[in-house]
């Protein structure tokens, strides 16, 4: 959390968010004041509850979202790491902050609009005009009426169907045109959709869609791998001794291996001790790499090749090699055969069953 | 003029029940929401684990809270719209007490783990029968009232009541077909793909005909009454009513996009969902436009405030729903929290706020007084609205985030995130969500207080006097508009509604059942062994399906994460299907063989020991409880009746096989220094989990290519 919070961009964004929040607060106050004043003068109920509620709502929402922010920003930071970052922020956190700022701007905009309307109304009143709306509101209203084919409320009597149920009357208004054409549109959409998927078969069904996606991904992957030299397998793996590699290996170990092999590799009910010289499936770097990669499913060790990259497996295997002889507490009794460390790591004490692995 | 009395007492009782179950259901929801980030709150006690609390929550809010809300509104408005007392007071009370008993029985059995494992239809067969009977009582009471009405035509609200009644009856009966194994245990009549289709035909239309159409009926009565405005458009009422009930029934398969359901059925689900936008919005527009010329009242009257937000939420979620039915959107939304956000816009916004508005309208009128505190009601309104926002935004956020994380690959072609990382990442959203829910619940409690105070200051009008002229049979001189004719004939309306809603159901269900190519056979898929069957029943009992799906969709990331995508033929012995609808935990369709027995054993005892940071609760009682072997023969016989090909007379052999398999698993655990009695429930559950998704692997290669 500290890391991402200290980024200059994060600080700027947070300050901006707080600033906008203050602006909202001030504006809300002004608006409230104006409304109260207006109301007092007018002796009529005016939008008060609406605006004040709106402000509290917005403030509260933002407050709550901000409360949730640090935690999610932290997670975003740890997991996303290398991908695109925005000034040191994870994309998640960045877009979250931008979202909050966007919402704040929107609230400010709405409040300014309200304030303008209020002032305009007041001005109109002062100039002795009839209580007409501002030009913006009037034109919107006109557009809205046209859009829905509204008839003026005053002409309602002409539309009365003459039905009456427990005091409820019914009008004979036309269907809003946009609604009706929207309905037609969805029906046409439905016909085309069914035609494309099931008659002309020009759109891929689920299984075809899957094959297309896999093919495309395979191509991309092949291209990437051609460029990337990081591809290691059990034949080419070399012992890594860099502190950073071992640290990365330890992280992978803590996340994935410790439940069955103990926090320190001491082993537990499920998995064997990884710190002694006895190995069930060979103790060379290459053997360990292989055991991690393909697993020994019948004995409970699962394959990790789909979860970890070859580079990660190499780091992990090197980390496990580094645990040798650490003698952790509660170490599990020895299992398997003695593995004698050799210079090149080429010879294997127990290689008979290696071929069994897929 | 005839003088008669409206029965307000039954309305009062249903109103009380609405408030009571509303608070109870929301509390259960809040508890479930907290359990998602604090699994320890289950206190290692079976009845309070998420898998059981969640069905209690959904059933309580749908059938107890909204159900009683519907009945409150129907019993109040139907009498007034028909200008008569209810047909029979006795039936009204049978309905009331029957429904409350069903609710209590439902809560008890669900907490105890008696469930059919089908969402929103979890109740076991004796309760299903009770529901049917009470629903018939309700129907007789409605139609009896309609027959003795003093109003020539029936109002649009009643059209919705009629359609609701007949469709819910149809859905409930068809989906509840099950074969009893014992008192409180049954198996669904249908299996796998067919069960899924029937279930979501039901599930989707429970939303349509229990949470939507009756509430629209209430809206058509209470909104114009509260606003004192005429209904905007009679024509719109007619078109949107018929279009809505006809189209809604087809849309169920949108819950099963990208699953093993045949593609044609999925496409029907999508296109009918899209066509639903306009009919749904017809209801919203008719509601909102009715308020034309009354918007000044909305600013003052909390009742109208609730109605306006309710109708707006209805509009939002009925637009969002069709969008989520588009396949490319569904690929992200399904199994994620987006769906949770979506349903709560509908549930909290539309259903909850309609119920609150209606109660604020009714109580002062029933007690002949004014509301105790308008200010408190307005505060409830704002608190509720904020609650909805604080609930929904984090859920949308977590839905998008998690779906994106699931789908992210590294350049090497590896999945970037392990499942658990995607869960721990969204926990802050879960916490925020529960705050939103708590705000909403606080509002509801404020309402109860406000209404209790109102009741105290008024005096109840048990029998409200009214007058109306009797209905005379006469031919009208001028020819009526065609729809007016149906409006005079409730029975015709009932029959026509049934036909309209039956069409979509029949055209989707029947081909899926009869056309064999819809479920291609896979020869290597075999029935469950007796031990696995017992394990599967434990899986159902503990509500595992509330967090784990068993349906791998044909997506690159899912195939990479979980294995080959699921095929229709794999589920032919699954009575009921367990595809699930939400992945709070990972998919389990192919978990078989992925971990050793000992891993499962430890994981059930203490999930965090095997998956640090997991939010799964512990299931320690599985280690102590004994497998109910006495039930095995009956279970085998029931399965045989459903067409599962166990050899004849196998029911008597089954327990022998069960014990043998259990011994093998116990022996396997022993190798890992775990000693367990071989008849412990954990053994059966392990057997089931290790079987999941493995059959297809035994299949000859060439055949798998064909399927």
mmCIF file of N, CA and C in Angstrom, chain B residues 117-161:
data_model
loop_
_atom_site.group_PDB
_atom_site.id
_atom_site.type_symbol
_atom_site.label_atom_id
_atom_site.label_comp_id
_atom_site.label_asym_id
_atom_site.label_seq_id
_atom_site.Cartn_x
_atom_site.Cartn_y
_atom_site.Cartn_z
ATOM 1 N N UNK B 117 -31.701 -28.896 -4.070
ATOM 2 C CA UNK B 117 -30.515 -28.456 -4.797
ATOM 3 C C UNK B 117 -30.821 -27.705 -6.067
ATOM 4 N N UNK B 118 -32.053 -27.251 -6.234
ATOM 5 C CA UNK B 118 -32.388 -26.437 -7.409
ATOM 6 C C UNK B 118 -32.723 -25.023 -6.943
ATOM 7 N N UNK B 119 -32.010 -24.050 -7.461
ATOM 8 C CA UNK B 119 -32.115 -22.696 -6.930
ATOM 9 C C UNK B 119 -33.537 -22.142 -6.988
ATOM 10 N N UNK B 120 -33.936 -21.502 -5.918
ATOM 11 C CA UNK B 120 -35.260 -20.889 -5.750
ATOM 12 C C UNK B 120 -36.364 -21.944 -5.773
ATOM 13 N N UNK B 121 -36.001 -23.219 -5.850
ATOM 14 C CA UNK B 121 -36.989 -24.297 -5.773
ATOM 15 C C UNK B 121 -36.414 -25.348 -4.844
ATOM 16 N N UNK B 122 -35.721 -24.889 -3.794
ATOM 17 C CA UNK B 122 -34.990 -25.814 -2.934
ATOM 18 C C UNK B 122 -35.904 -26.662 -2.056
ATOM 19 N N UNK B 123 -37.142 -26.220 -1.882
ATOM 20 C CA UNK B 123 -37.978 -26.874 -0.881
ATOM 21 C C UNK B 123 -38.322 -28.298 -1.288
ATOM 22 N N UNK B 124 -38.375 -29.163 -0.282
ATOM 23 C CA UNK B 124 -38.600 -30.583 -0.553
ATOM 24 C C UNK B 124 -40.069 -30.886 -0.846
ATOM 25 N N UNK B 125 -40.312 -32.098 -1.315
ATOM 26 C CA UNK B 125 -41.604 -32.396 -1.920
ATOM 27 C C UNK B 125 -42.830 -32.195 -1.042
ATOM 28 N N UNK B 126 -42.791 -32.486 0.272
ATOM 29 C CA UNK B 126 -44.030 -32.229 1.020
ATOM 30 C C UNK B 126 -44.386 -30.740 1.012
ATOM 31 N N UNK B 127 -43.345 -29.887 1.070
ATOM 32 C CA UNK B 127 -43.612 -28.443 1.069
ATOM 33 C C UNK B 127 -44.087 -28.013 -0.311
ATOM 34 N N UNK B 128 -43.508 -28.628 -1.344
ATOM 35 C CA UNK B 128 -43.976 -28.327 -2.702
ATOM 36 C C UNK B 128 -45.468 -28.594 -2.847
ATOM 37 N N UNK B 129 -45.898 -29.704 -2.277
ATOM 38 C CA UNK B 129 -47.328 -30.040 -2.375
ATOM 39 C C UNK B 129 -48.150 -29.022 -1.600
ATOM 40 N N UNK B 130 -47.644 -28.656 -0.404
ATOM 41 C CA UNK B 130 -48.365 -27.657 0.394
ATOM 42 C C UNK B 130 -48.484 -26.347 -0.366
ATOM 43 N N UNK B 131 -47.407 -25.954 -1.051
ATOM 44 C CA UNK B 131 -47.452 -24.712 -1.826
ATOM 45 C C UNK B 131 -48.536 -24.813 -2.893
ATOM 46 N N UNK B 132 -48.559 -25.954 -3.586
ATOM 47 C CA UNK B 132 -49.560 -26.129 -4.630
ATOM 48 C C UNK B 132 -50.969 -25.967 -4.066
ATOM 49 N N UNK B 133 -51.229 -26.621 -2.930
ATOM 50 C CA UNK B 133 -52.570 -26.555 -2.352
ATOM 51 C C UNK B 133 -52.935 -25.122 -1.978
ATOM 52 N N UNK B 134 -52.011 -24.453 -1.306
ATOM 53 C CA UNK B 134 -52.310 -23.086 -0.864
ATOM 54 C C UNK B 134 -52.491 -22.171 -2.073
ATOM 55 N N UNK B 135 -51.711 -22.447 -3.116
ATOM 56 C CA UNK B 135 -51.834 -21.621 -4.314
ATOM 57 C C UNK B 135 -53.215 -21.821 -4.949
ATOM 58 N N UNK B 136 -53.711 -23.052 -4.887
ATOM 59 C CA UNK B 136 -55.055 -23.315 -5.417
ATOM 60 C C UNK B 136 -56.095 -22.568 -4.583
ATOM 61 N N UNK B 137 -55.914 -22.582 -3.258
ATOM 62 C CA UNK B 137 -56.834 -21.840 -2.389
ATOM 63 C C UNK B 137 -56.855 -20.364 -2.784
ATOM 64 N N UNK B 138 -55.663 -19.823 -2.979
ATOM 65 C CA UNK B 138 -55.534 -18.422 -3.403
ATOM 66 C C UNK B 138 -56.293 -18.210 -4.720
ATOM 67 N N UNK B 139 -56.122 -19.141 -5.644
ATOM 68 C CA UNK B 139 -56.773 -19.017 -6.954
ATOM 69 C C UNK B 139 -58.283 -19.046 -6.835
ATOM 70 N N UNK B 140 -58.791 -19.977 -6.031
ATOM 71 C CA UNK B 140 -60.259 -20.053 -5.877
ATOM 72 C C UNK B 140 -60.773 -18.744 -5.298
ATOM 73 N N UNK B 141 -60.028 -18.214 -4.336
ATOM 74 C CA UNK B 141 -60.444 -16.974 -3.696
ATOM 75 C C UNK B 141 -60.444 -15.813 -4.702
ATOM 76 N N UNK B 142 -59.419 -15.771 -5.552
ATOM 77 C CA UNK B 142 -59.364 -14.703 -6.553
ATOM 78 C C UNK B 142 -60.549 -14.818 -7.509
ATOM 79 N N UNK B 143 -60.714 -16.027 -8.060
ATOM 80 C CA UNK B 143 -61.748 -16.148 -9.093
ATOM 81 C C UNK B 143 -63.144 -16.076 -8.512
ATOM 82 N N UNK B 144 -63.310 -16.560 -7.270
ATOM 83 C CA UNK B 144 -64.588 -16.384 -6.612
ATOM 84 C C UNK B 144 -64.929 -14.903 -6.489
ATOM 85 N N UNK B 145 -63.926 -14.131 -6.110
ATOM 86 C CA UNK B 145 -64.135 -12.687 -5.976
ATOM 87 C C UNK B 145 -64.464 -12.076 -7.333
ATOM 88 N N UNK B 146 -63.741 -12.527 -8.352
ATOM 89 C CA UNK B 146 -63.996 -11.966 -9.683
ATOM 90 C C UNK B 146 -65.415 -12.282 -10.146
ATOM 91 N N UNK B 147 -65.869 -13.470 -9.792
ATOM 92 C CA UNK B 147 -67.203 -13.863 -10.244
ATOM 93 C C UNK B 147 -68.282 -13.020 -9.573
ATOM 94 N N UNK B 148 -68.094 -12.718 -8.290
ATOM 95 C CA UNK B 148 -69.153 -11.936 -7.626
ATOM 96 C C UNK B 148 -68.868 -10.426 -7.664
ATOM 97 N N UNK B 149 -68.044 -10.002 -8.616
ATOM 98 C CA UNK B 149 -67.674 -8.582 -8.649
ATOM 99 C C UNK B 149 -68.851 -7.698 -9.065
ATOM 100 N N UNK B 150 -68.753 -6.422 -8.727
ATOM 101 C CA UNK B 150 -69.794 -5.464 -9.107
ATOM 102 C C UNK B 150 -69.275 -4.494 -10.166
ATOM 103 N N UNK B 151 -68.153 -4.828 -10.725
ATOM 104 C CA UNK B 151 -67.535 -3.972 -11.743
ATOM 105 C C UNK B 151 -67.546 -4.788 -13.020
ATOM 106 N N UNK B 152 -68.042 -4.198 -14.104
ATOM 107 C CA UNK B 152 -68.224 -4.993 -15.311
ATOM 108 C C UNK B 152 -66.887 -5.473 -15.877
ATOM 109 N N UNK B 153 -65.945 -4.555 -16.015
ATOM 110 C CA UNK B 153 -64.660 -4.911 -16.622
ATOM 111 C C UNK B 153 -63.601 -5.089 -15.549
ATOM 112 N N UNK B 154 -62.627 -5.888 -15.879
ATOM 113 C CA UNK B 154 -61.541 -6.023 -14.916
ATOM 114 C C UNK B 154 -60.363 -5.162 -15.355
ATOM 115 N N UNK B 155 -59.776 -4.530 -14.337
ATOM 116 C CA UNK B 155 -58.731 -3.530 -14.556
ATOM 117 C C UNK B 155 -57.392 -4.204 -14.822
ATOM 118 N N UNK B 156 -56.497 -3.493 -15.474
ATOM 119 C CA UNK B 156 -55.193 -4.052 -15.874
ATOM 120 C C UNK B 156 -54.439 -4.704 -14.710
ATOM 121 N N UNK B 157 -54.564 -4.147 -13.515
ATOM 122 C CA UNK B 157 -53.866 -4.768 -12.371
ATOM 123 C C UNK B 157 -54.299 -6.217 -12.237
ATOM 124 N N UNK B 158 -55.587 -6.470 -12.457
ATOM 125 C CA UNK B 158 -56.105 -7.835 -12.286
ATOM 126 C C UNK B 158 -55.637 -8.746 -13.422
ATOM 127 N N UNK B 159 -55.433 -8.187 -14.611
ATOM 128 C CA UNK B 159 -54.877 -9.037 -15.676
ATOM 129 C C UNK B 159 -53.547 -9.615 -15.195
ATOM 130 N N UNK B 160 -52.772 -8.719 -14.591
ATOM 131 C CA UNK B 160 -51.466 -9.179 -14.118
ATOM 132 C C UNK B 160 -51.611 -10.208 -13.007
ATOM 133 N N UNK B 161 -52.597 -10.032 -12.119
ATOM 134 C CA UNK B 161 -52.791 -11.018 -11.051
ATOM 135 C C UNK B 161 -53.152 -12.377 -11.654
#
